[in-house]
Amino acid sequence: SFHAYSPSDLNPQFSKKDGLTIKDFDCSGGHLDILVAKTGNIGQDADSLVILPFEHALSRVEFRMQQSLDSQISVRVRKIEMIGFSSKGTYNSQEDEPWTVGAKEFSYVAFEDEEGVELSSEPIYLGEDFYTIPQLCRARVEVTYDIKYGNATWIPQTEAIKELDTFWEPSTHYTYTLNLTDQKLTYTTGISTWSNRD
């Protein structure tokens, strides 16, 4: 049987009993992908070729945003921050739920622009997608933006989504589309695999 991982500098522990273990992994940077692969017992009659189908061990998250306000109202978003999820955990390839996560106290700025990016009725991607440890995510999302009516001056505002109620699965890509309406800030969740991605 074979176990494999990438990148090579992860330095996981391995034993026949416990499998592949990555202790105290920290994804706070958001840009390190982990790939893992394993085979069962391939038998003594196997030739020299062993196929190892690698899978992503992490989840991938990104944000889009739009506004659905009166046509005379302009909005420019300056910051999107996720508050209250875990950036650290331990991975074990033998477990049905391979990730055990730490305290959900991490905050991540998914997008920030001092001058702001103006929104329209069509959603636009903001910031870069990032990797995170699979977990039950109930993070708060805070959006900092400026708003004005017609030619009036910009007024700074902050709106929040109380929690993103999503269970992040490994090898799955989540796109949150935020929508600023006249009532409140809302969101929808798009879920896809990475089969059509880099």
Short mmCIF file of C-alpha atoms in Angstrom, two decimals:
data_model
loop_
_atom_site.label_atom_id
_atom_site.label_comp_id
_atom_site.label_asym_id
_atom_site.label_seq_id
_atom_site.Cartn_x
_atom_site.Cartn_y
_atom_site.Cartn_z
CA SER A 1 0.00 0.00 0.00
CA PHE A 2 1.10 3.57 -0.62
CA HIS A 3 0.49 6.97 1.00
CA ALA A 4 1.58 10.24 -0.58
CA TYR A 5 1.29 13.96 0.09
CA SER A 6 2.19 17.36 -1.31
CA PRO A 7 3.90 19.75 -0.75
CA SER A 8 6.97 17.83 0.39
CA ASP A 9 7.87 20.19 3.25
CA LEU A 10 4.72 19.33 5.26
CA ASN A 11 6.72 16.67 7.15
CA PRO A 12 3.75 14.61 8.37
CA GLN A 13 4.03 11.63 10.70
CA PHE A 14 3.23 8.17 9.37
CA SER A 15 2.66 4.71 10.79
CA LYS A 16 0.77 1.63 9.62
CA LYS A 17 -1.55 1.98 12.59
CA ASP A 18 -2.27 5.73 12.47
CA GLY A 19 -1.79 6.43 8.77
CA LEU A 20 -0.72 9.87 7.58
CA THR A 21 -0.96 12.56 10.27
CA ILE A 22 -0.37 16.30 9.82
CA LYS A 23 -0.28 17.84 13.29
CA ASP A 24 -1.15 21.44 14.11
CA PHE A 25 -1.47 22.59 10.52
CA ASP A 26 -1.97 26.35 10.21
CA CYS A 27 -3.86 27.70 7.18
CA SER A 28 -3.97 31.32 8.34
CA GLY A 29 -2.08 32.46 5.23
CA GLY A 30 -4.84 31.02 3.04
CA HIS A 31 -2.59 30.09 0.12
CA LEU A 32 -1.15 26.62 0.88
CA ASP A 33 -2.93 23.69 -0.75
CA ILE A 34 -2.55 20.13 0.59
CA LEU A 35 -2.87 17.09 -1.68
CA VAL A 36 -3.08 13.54 -0.30
CA ALA A 37 -3.35 10.10 -1.89
CA LYS A 38 -3.38 6.50 -0.74
CA THR A 39 -3.95 3.01 -2.11
CA GLY A 40 -5.16 -0.14 -0.46
CA ASN A 41 -3.27 -3.42 -0.66
CA ILE A 42 -2.35 -3.71 -4.33
CA GLY A 43 -1.20 -7.35 -4.03
CA GLN A 44 1.96 -9.13 -5.06
CA ASP A 45 0.94 -9.49 -8.70
CA ALA A 46 0.92 -5.74 -9.38
CA ASP A 47 3.38 -4.46 -11.95
CA SER A 48 5.72 -1.50 -11.35
CA LEU A 49 3.03 1.12 -12.01
CA VAL A 50 1.01 2.38 -9.04
CA ILE A 51 -1.72 4.94 -9.69
CA LEU A 52 -2.12 7.47 -6.87
CA PRO A 53 -5.24 9.66 -7.29
CA PHE A 54 -4.45 12.84 -5.35
CA GLU A 55 -7.27 14.77 -3.69
CA HIS A 56 -7.40 18.16 -2.03
CA ALA A 57 -7.43 17.90 1.76
CA LEU A 58 -8.64 21.48 2.26
CA SER A 59 -11.67 23.55 1.27
CA ARG A 60 -11.53 26.59 -1.01
CA VAL A 61 -13.50 29.81 -0.41
CA GLU A 62 -14.09 33.02 -2.36
CA PHE A 63 -16.42 36.03 -2.33
CA ARG A 64 -18.49 37.94 -4.86
CA MET A 65 -20.67 40.96 -4.19
CA GLN A 66 -23.43 43.02 -5.79
CA GLN A 67 -25.95 45.65 -4.76
CA SER A 68 -29.71 45.74 -5.38
CA LEU A 69 -30.46 49.30 -4.29
CA ASP A 70 -32.14 52.23 -6.05
CA SER A 71 -30.49 53.20 -9.34
CA GLN A 72 -29.55 56.60 -7.86
CA ILE A 73 -27.53 54.97 -5.07
CA SER A 74 -23.84 54.17 -5.49
CA VAL A 75 -21.92 51.70 -3.32
CA ARG A 76 -18.20 51.03 -3.14
CA VAL A 77 -16.99 48.15 -0.97
CA ARG A 78 -13.71 48.54 0.90
CA LYS A 79 -13.36 45.42 3.06
CA ILE A 80 -14.77 41.91 3.56
CA GLU A 81 -13.73 40.08 6.71
CA MET A 82 -14.65 36.63 8.05
CA ILE A 83 -14.63 36.40 11.85
CA GLY A 84 -14.80 33.30 14.02
CA PHE A 85 -13.54 30.13 12.32
CA SER A 86 -10.58 27.84 12.90
CA SER A 87 -7.28 28.26 11.07
CA LYS A 88 -5.52 25.36 12.84
CA GLY A 89 -6.17 21.64 12.91
CA THR A 90 -4.79 18.12 12.72
CA TYR A 91 -5.30 15.80 9.74
CA ASN A 92 -5.40 11.99 10.01
CA SER A 93 -5.93 9.86 6.91
CA GLN A 94 -7.41 6.93 8.87
CA GLU A 95 -10.36 8.85 10.28
CA ASP A 96 -13.81 9.09 8.67
CA GLU A 97 -13.70 12.81 9.48
CA PRO A 98 -9.99 13.43 8.82
CA TRP A 99 -9.75 16.94 10.30
CA THR A 100 -9.88 17.90 13.97
CA VAL A 101 -9.98 21.68 14.31
CA GLY A 102 -8.92 24.03 17.07
CA ALA A 103 -10.68 27.04 18.58
CA LYS A 104 -12.80 29.08 16.17
CA GLU A 105 -11.22 32.42 16.95
CA PHE A 106 -9.54 33.27 13.65
CA SER A 107 -10.37 36.28 11.47
CA TYR A 108 -9.45 36.54 7.79
CA VAL A 109 -9.60 39.60 5.54
CA ALA A 110 -10.81 38.18 2.22
CA PHE A 111 -10.79 41.57 0.47
CA GLU A 112 -9.49 45.06 1.23
CA ASP A 113 -9.13 48.19 -0.89
CA GLU A 114 -8.73 51.63 0.69
CA GLU A 115 -10.38 53.45 -2.23
CA GLY A 116 -13.10 50.86 -2.64
CA VAL A 117 -14.53 48.99 -5.62
CA GLU A 118 -17.87 50.19 -6.94
CA LEU A 119 -20.66 47.64 -7.08
CA SER A 120 -23.40 47.11 -9.64
CA SER A 121 -26.41 44.82 -9.93
CA GLU A 122 -24.13 42.10 -11.37
CA PRO A 123 -21.90 40.26 -8.86
CA ILE A 124 -18.15 40.79 -9.14
CA TYR A 125 -15.36 38.74 -7.56
CA LEU A 126 -13.53 40.52 -4.75
CA GLY A 127 -10.13 39.42 -3.47
CA GLU A 128 -8.59 36.03 -4.15
CA ASP A 129 -9.95 32.63 -3.25
CA PHE A 130 -8.24 31.02 -0.26
CA TYR A 131 -7.78 27.60 1.35
CA THR A 132 -9.17 26.67 4.74
CA ILE A 133 -9.47 23.62 6.96
CA PRO A 134 -12.76 21.70 6.48
CA GLN A 135 -15.11 22.41 9.38
CA LEU A 136 -18.58 23.54 10.34
CA CYS A 137 -18.36 27.23 9.49
CA ARG A 138 -20.51 29.67 11.38
CA ALA A 139 -18.23 32.64 10.84
CA ARG A 140 -19.54 36.20 10.92
CA VAL A 141 -18.97 38.27 7.76
CA GLU A 142 -18.47 42.02 8.09
CA VAL A 143 -18.54 44.29 5.04
CA THR A 144 -17.19 47.83 5.19
CA TYR A 145 -18.42 50.07 2.38
CA ASP A 146 -19.29 53.63 1.36
CA ILE A 147 -22.68 54.69 0.05
CA LYS A 148 -24.03 57.86 -1.57
CA TYR A 149 -27.21 59.08 -3.23
CA GLY A 150 -26.76 60.91 -6.54
CA ASN A 151 -23.98 63.49 -6.24
CA ALA A 152 -23.98 63.60 -2.44
CA THR A 153 -20.90 62.77 -0.38
CA TRP A 154 -19.87 59.21 0.42
CA ILE A 155 -21.04 57.92 3.81
CA PRO A 156 -19.08 55.05 5.48
CA GLN A 157 -21.18 52.06 6.55
CA THR A 158 -20.75 48.56 7.98
CA GLU A 159 -23.13 45.65 7.51
CA ALA A 160 -22.77 42.08 8.71
CA ILE A 161 -24.06 38.58 8.12
CA LYS A 162 -24.46 36.96 11.51
CA GLU A 163 -23.11 33.59 10.38
CA LEU A 164 -22.26 31.57 7.31
CA ASP A 165 -23.96 28.27 8.11
CA THR A 166 -21.91 25.91 5.93
CA PHE A 167 -20.13 22.62 6.51
CA TRP A 168 -16.92 22.95 4.50
CA GLU A 169 -15.96 19.62 2.94
CA PRO A 170 -12.51 18.64 1.64
CA SER A 171 -11.86 19.13 -2.08
CA THR A 172 -14.88 21.43 -2.36
CA HIS A 173 -15.04 25.02 -3.59
CA TYR A 174 -17.44 27.52 -1.96
CA THR A 175 -18.44 30.82 -3.56
CA TYR A 176 -20.34 33.23 -1.32
CA THR A 177 -22.26 35.91 -3.21
CA LEU A 178 -23.09 38.89 -0.99
CA ASN A 179 -25.98 41.18 -1.94
CA LEU A 180 -26.61 44.58 -0.37
CA THR A 181 -30.37 45.21 -0.47
CA ASP A 182 -32.56 47.97 0.98
CA GLN A 183 -33.40 45.66 3.89
CA LYS A 184 -30.12 44.00 4.83
CA LEU A 185 -27.00 42.23 3.60
CA THR A 186 -27.84 38.76 2.27
CA TYR A 187 -25.82 35.90 0.81
CA THR A 188 -26.10 32.77 -1.31
CA THR A 189 -23.66 29.86 -1.36
CA GLY A 190 -22.37 28.23 -4.54
CA ILE A 191 -20.81 24.78 -4.05
CA SER A 192 -18.70 22.93 -6.61
CA THR A 193 -15.86 20.41 -6.84
CA TRP A 194 -12.38 21.25 -8.05
CA SER A 195 -12.59 18.96 -11.08
CA ASN A 196 -12.76 21.97 -13.43
CA ARG A 197 -10.21 24.10 -11.55
CA ASP A 198 -6.42 24.42 -11.40
#
